[in-house]
Tab-separated table of C-alpha atoms in Angstrom:
chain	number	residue	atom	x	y	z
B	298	UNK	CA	82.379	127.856	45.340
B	299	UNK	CA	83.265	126.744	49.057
B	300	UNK	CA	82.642	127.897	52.216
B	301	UNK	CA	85.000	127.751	54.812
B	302	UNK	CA	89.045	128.581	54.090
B	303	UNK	CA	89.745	125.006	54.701
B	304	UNK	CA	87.440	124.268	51.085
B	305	UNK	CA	89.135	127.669	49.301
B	306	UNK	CA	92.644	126.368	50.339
B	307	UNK	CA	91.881	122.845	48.852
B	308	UNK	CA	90.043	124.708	45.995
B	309	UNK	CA	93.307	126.613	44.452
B	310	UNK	CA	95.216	123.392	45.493
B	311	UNK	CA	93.690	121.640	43.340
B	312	UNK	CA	95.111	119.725	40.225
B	313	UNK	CA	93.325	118.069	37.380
B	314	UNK	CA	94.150	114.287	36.799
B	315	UNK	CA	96.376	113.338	33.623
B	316	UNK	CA	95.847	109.320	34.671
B	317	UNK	CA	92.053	108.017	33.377
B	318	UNK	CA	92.639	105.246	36.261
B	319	UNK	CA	92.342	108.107	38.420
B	320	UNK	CA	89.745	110.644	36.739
B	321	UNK	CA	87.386	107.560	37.084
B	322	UNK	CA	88.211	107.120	40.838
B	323	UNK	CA	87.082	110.542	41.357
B	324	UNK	CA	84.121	110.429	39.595
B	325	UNK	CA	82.868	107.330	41.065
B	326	UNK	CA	83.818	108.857	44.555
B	327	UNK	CA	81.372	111.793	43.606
B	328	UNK	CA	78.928	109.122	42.312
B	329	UNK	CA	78.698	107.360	45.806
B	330	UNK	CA	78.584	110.505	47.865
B	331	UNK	CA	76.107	111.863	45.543
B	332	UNK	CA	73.746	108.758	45.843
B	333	UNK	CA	74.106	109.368	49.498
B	334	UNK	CA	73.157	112.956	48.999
B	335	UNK	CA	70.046	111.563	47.371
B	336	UNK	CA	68.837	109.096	49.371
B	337	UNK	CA	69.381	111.611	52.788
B	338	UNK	CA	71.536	109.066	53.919
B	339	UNK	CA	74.011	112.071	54.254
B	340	UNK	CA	74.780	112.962	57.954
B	341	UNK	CA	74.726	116.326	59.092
B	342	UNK	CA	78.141	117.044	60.196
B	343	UNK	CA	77.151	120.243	61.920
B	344	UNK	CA	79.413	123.515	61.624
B	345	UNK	CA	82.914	123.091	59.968
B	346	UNK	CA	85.415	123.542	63.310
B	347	UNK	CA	89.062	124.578	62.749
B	348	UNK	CA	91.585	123.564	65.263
B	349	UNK	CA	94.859	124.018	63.922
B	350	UNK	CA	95.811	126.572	65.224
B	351	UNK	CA	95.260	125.420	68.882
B	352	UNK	CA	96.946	122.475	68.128
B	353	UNK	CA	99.812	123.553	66.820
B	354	UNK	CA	99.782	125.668	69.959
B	355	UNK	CA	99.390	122.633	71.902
B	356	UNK	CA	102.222	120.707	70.241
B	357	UNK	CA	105.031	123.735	71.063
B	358	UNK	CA	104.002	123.134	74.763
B	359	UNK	CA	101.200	125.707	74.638
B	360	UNK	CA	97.771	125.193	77.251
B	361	UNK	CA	94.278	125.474	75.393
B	362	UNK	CA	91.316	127.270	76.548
B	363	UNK	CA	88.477	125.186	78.294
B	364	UNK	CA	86.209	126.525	75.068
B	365	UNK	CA	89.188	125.776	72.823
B	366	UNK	CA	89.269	122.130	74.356
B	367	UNK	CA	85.294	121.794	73.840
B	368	UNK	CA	85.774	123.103	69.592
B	369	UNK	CA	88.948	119.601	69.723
B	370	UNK	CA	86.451	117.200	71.041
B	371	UNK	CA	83.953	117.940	68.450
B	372	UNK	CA	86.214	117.559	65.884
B	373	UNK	CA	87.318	114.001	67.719
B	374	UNK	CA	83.622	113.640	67.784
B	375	UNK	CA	82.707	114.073	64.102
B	376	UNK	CA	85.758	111.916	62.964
B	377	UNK	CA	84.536	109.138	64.955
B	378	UNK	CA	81.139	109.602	63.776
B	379	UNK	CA	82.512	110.306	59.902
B	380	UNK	CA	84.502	106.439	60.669
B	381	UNK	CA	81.625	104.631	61.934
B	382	UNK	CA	79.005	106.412	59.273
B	383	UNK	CA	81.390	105.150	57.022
B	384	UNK	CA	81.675	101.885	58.185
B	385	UNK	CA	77.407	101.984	57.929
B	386	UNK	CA	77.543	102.670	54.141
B	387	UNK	CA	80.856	100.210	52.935
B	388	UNK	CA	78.307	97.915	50.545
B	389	UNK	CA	77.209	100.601	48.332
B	390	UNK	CA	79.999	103.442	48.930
B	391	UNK	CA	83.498	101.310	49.005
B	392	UNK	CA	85.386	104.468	48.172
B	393	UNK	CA	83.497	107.003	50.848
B	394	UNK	CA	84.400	103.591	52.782
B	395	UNK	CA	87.805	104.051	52.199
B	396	UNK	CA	88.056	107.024	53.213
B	397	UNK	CA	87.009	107.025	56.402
B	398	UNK	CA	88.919	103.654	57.116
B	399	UNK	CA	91.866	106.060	57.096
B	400	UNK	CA	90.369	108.079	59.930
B	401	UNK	CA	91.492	107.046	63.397
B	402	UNK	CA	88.722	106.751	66.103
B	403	UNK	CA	89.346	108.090	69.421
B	404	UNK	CA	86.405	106.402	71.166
B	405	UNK	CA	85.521	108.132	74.709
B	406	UNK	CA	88.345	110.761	74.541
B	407	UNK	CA	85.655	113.619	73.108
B	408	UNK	CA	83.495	112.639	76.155
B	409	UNK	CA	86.305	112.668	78.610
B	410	UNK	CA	87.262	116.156	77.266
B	411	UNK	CA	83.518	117.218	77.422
B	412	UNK	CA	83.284	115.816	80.575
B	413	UNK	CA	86.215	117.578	82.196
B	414	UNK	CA	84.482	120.694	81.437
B	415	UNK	CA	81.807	122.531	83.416
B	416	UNK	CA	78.707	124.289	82.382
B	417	UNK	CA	80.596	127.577	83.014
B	418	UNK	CA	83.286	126.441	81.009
B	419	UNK	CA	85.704	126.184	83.590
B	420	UNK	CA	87.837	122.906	83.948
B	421	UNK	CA	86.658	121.025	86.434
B	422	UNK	CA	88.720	120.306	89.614
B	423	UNK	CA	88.178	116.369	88.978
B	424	UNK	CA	89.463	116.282	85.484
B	425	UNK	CA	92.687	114.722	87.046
B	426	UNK	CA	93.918	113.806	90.045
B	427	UNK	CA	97.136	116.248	90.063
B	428	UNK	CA	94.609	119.077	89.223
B	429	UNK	CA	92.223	118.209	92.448
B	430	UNK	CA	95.379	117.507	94.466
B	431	UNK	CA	96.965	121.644	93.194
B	432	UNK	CA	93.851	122.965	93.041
B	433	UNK	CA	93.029	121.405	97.098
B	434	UNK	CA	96.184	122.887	97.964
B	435	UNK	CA	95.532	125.843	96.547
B	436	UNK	CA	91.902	126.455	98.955
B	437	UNK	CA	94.174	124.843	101.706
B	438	UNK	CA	96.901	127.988	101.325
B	439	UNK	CA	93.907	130.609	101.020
B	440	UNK	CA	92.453	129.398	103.987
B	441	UNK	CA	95.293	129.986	106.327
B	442	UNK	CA	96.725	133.104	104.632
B	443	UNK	CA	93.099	134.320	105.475
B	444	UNK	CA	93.369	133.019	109.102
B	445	UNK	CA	96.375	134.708	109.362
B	446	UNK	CA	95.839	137.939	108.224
B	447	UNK	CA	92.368	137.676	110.072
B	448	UNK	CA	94.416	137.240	113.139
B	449	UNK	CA	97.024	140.281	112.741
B	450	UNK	CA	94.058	142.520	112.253
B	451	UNK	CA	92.144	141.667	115.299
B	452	UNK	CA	95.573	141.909	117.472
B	453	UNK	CA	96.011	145.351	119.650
B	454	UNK	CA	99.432	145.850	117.873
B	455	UNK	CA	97.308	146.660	114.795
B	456	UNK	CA	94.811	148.309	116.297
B	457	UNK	CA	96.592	151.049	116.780
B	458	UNK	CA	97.717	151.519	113.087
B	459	UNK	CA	94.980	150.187	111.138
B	460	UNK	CA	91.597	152.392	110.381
B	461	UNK	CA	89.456	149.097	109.888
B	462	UNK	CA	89.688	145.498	110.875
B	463	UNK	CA	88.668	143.918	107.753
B	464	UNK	CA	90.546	143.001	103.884
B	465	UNK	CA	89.726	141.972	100.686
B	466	UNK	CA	91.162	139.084	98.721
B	467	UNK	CA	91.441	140.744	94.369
B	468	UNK	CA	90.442	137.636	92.522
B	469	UNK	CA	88.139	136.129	94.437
């Protein structure tokens, strides 16, 4: 039984051991993370979140979605927690230890990412400085293409063609 297609992929992947050396690894891998199962010294590791997709997306040259972004850093923030948990429990679980040994910790990048996020899930203008400087720029542009076209209405040329003397900006 699993629950996510992650587990069912893994499931049917699966191969049985011919080597006892390595039948007994397994089972003493179980062992520990049963004892740790036990004891509710097992963290909760929250939903299961799959990224692949976006970052094989991201690899090609592809941009992610703020909320995209926000589902990477809690994966970056689960395998640094999953490394130091680990860590935490290397006495009695040297094998679970193992394990997450192999992970690699990205300390403060799931907070930057987090960070660079607002509460409406937009990316903030300060997430970098080449996004404030574009994004400056940007206002800068709007303002005088609004000054402008504020000032061709309100001049008698267009007076004479024009029905109203105000506009709309779509997108705004």
């Amino acid at each position: 039984f699993t629950v996510t297609p992650w587990g069912s992929a893994l499931a049917r992947g699966a191969l049985f051991y011919d080597d006892p050396a390595l039948i007994e690894r397994s089972l003493r891998g179980l062992s520990e993370v049963r004892g740790l199962l036990q004891e509710s010294l097992w963290p909760d590791w929250g939903t299961p979140v799959f990224v692949e997709s976006f970052l094989e997306r991201a690899e090609k040259g592809g941009v992610l979605e703020p909320q995209e972004l926000l589902l990477v850093a809690k994966v970056i923030r689960t395998v640094n927690n999953a490394h130091n948990f680990g860590s935490s429990v290397r006495e009695h679980c040297p094998l679970y230890y193992e394990l997450c040994s192999s992970l690699t910790p990205h300390a403060g990048l799931s907070a930057r990412i987090m960070g660079a996020i607002d509460d409406d899930g937009r990316i903030r203008d300060d997430a970098s400085d080449e996004l404030f400087t574009l994004r400056e720029r940007v206002r800068i542009l709007h303002r005088k293409m609004r000054a402008q076209v504020d000032a061709m209405l309100k001049s008698e040329a267009m007076k004479e063609v024009l029905q109203d003397d105000f506009f709309t900006v779509r997108g705004e």
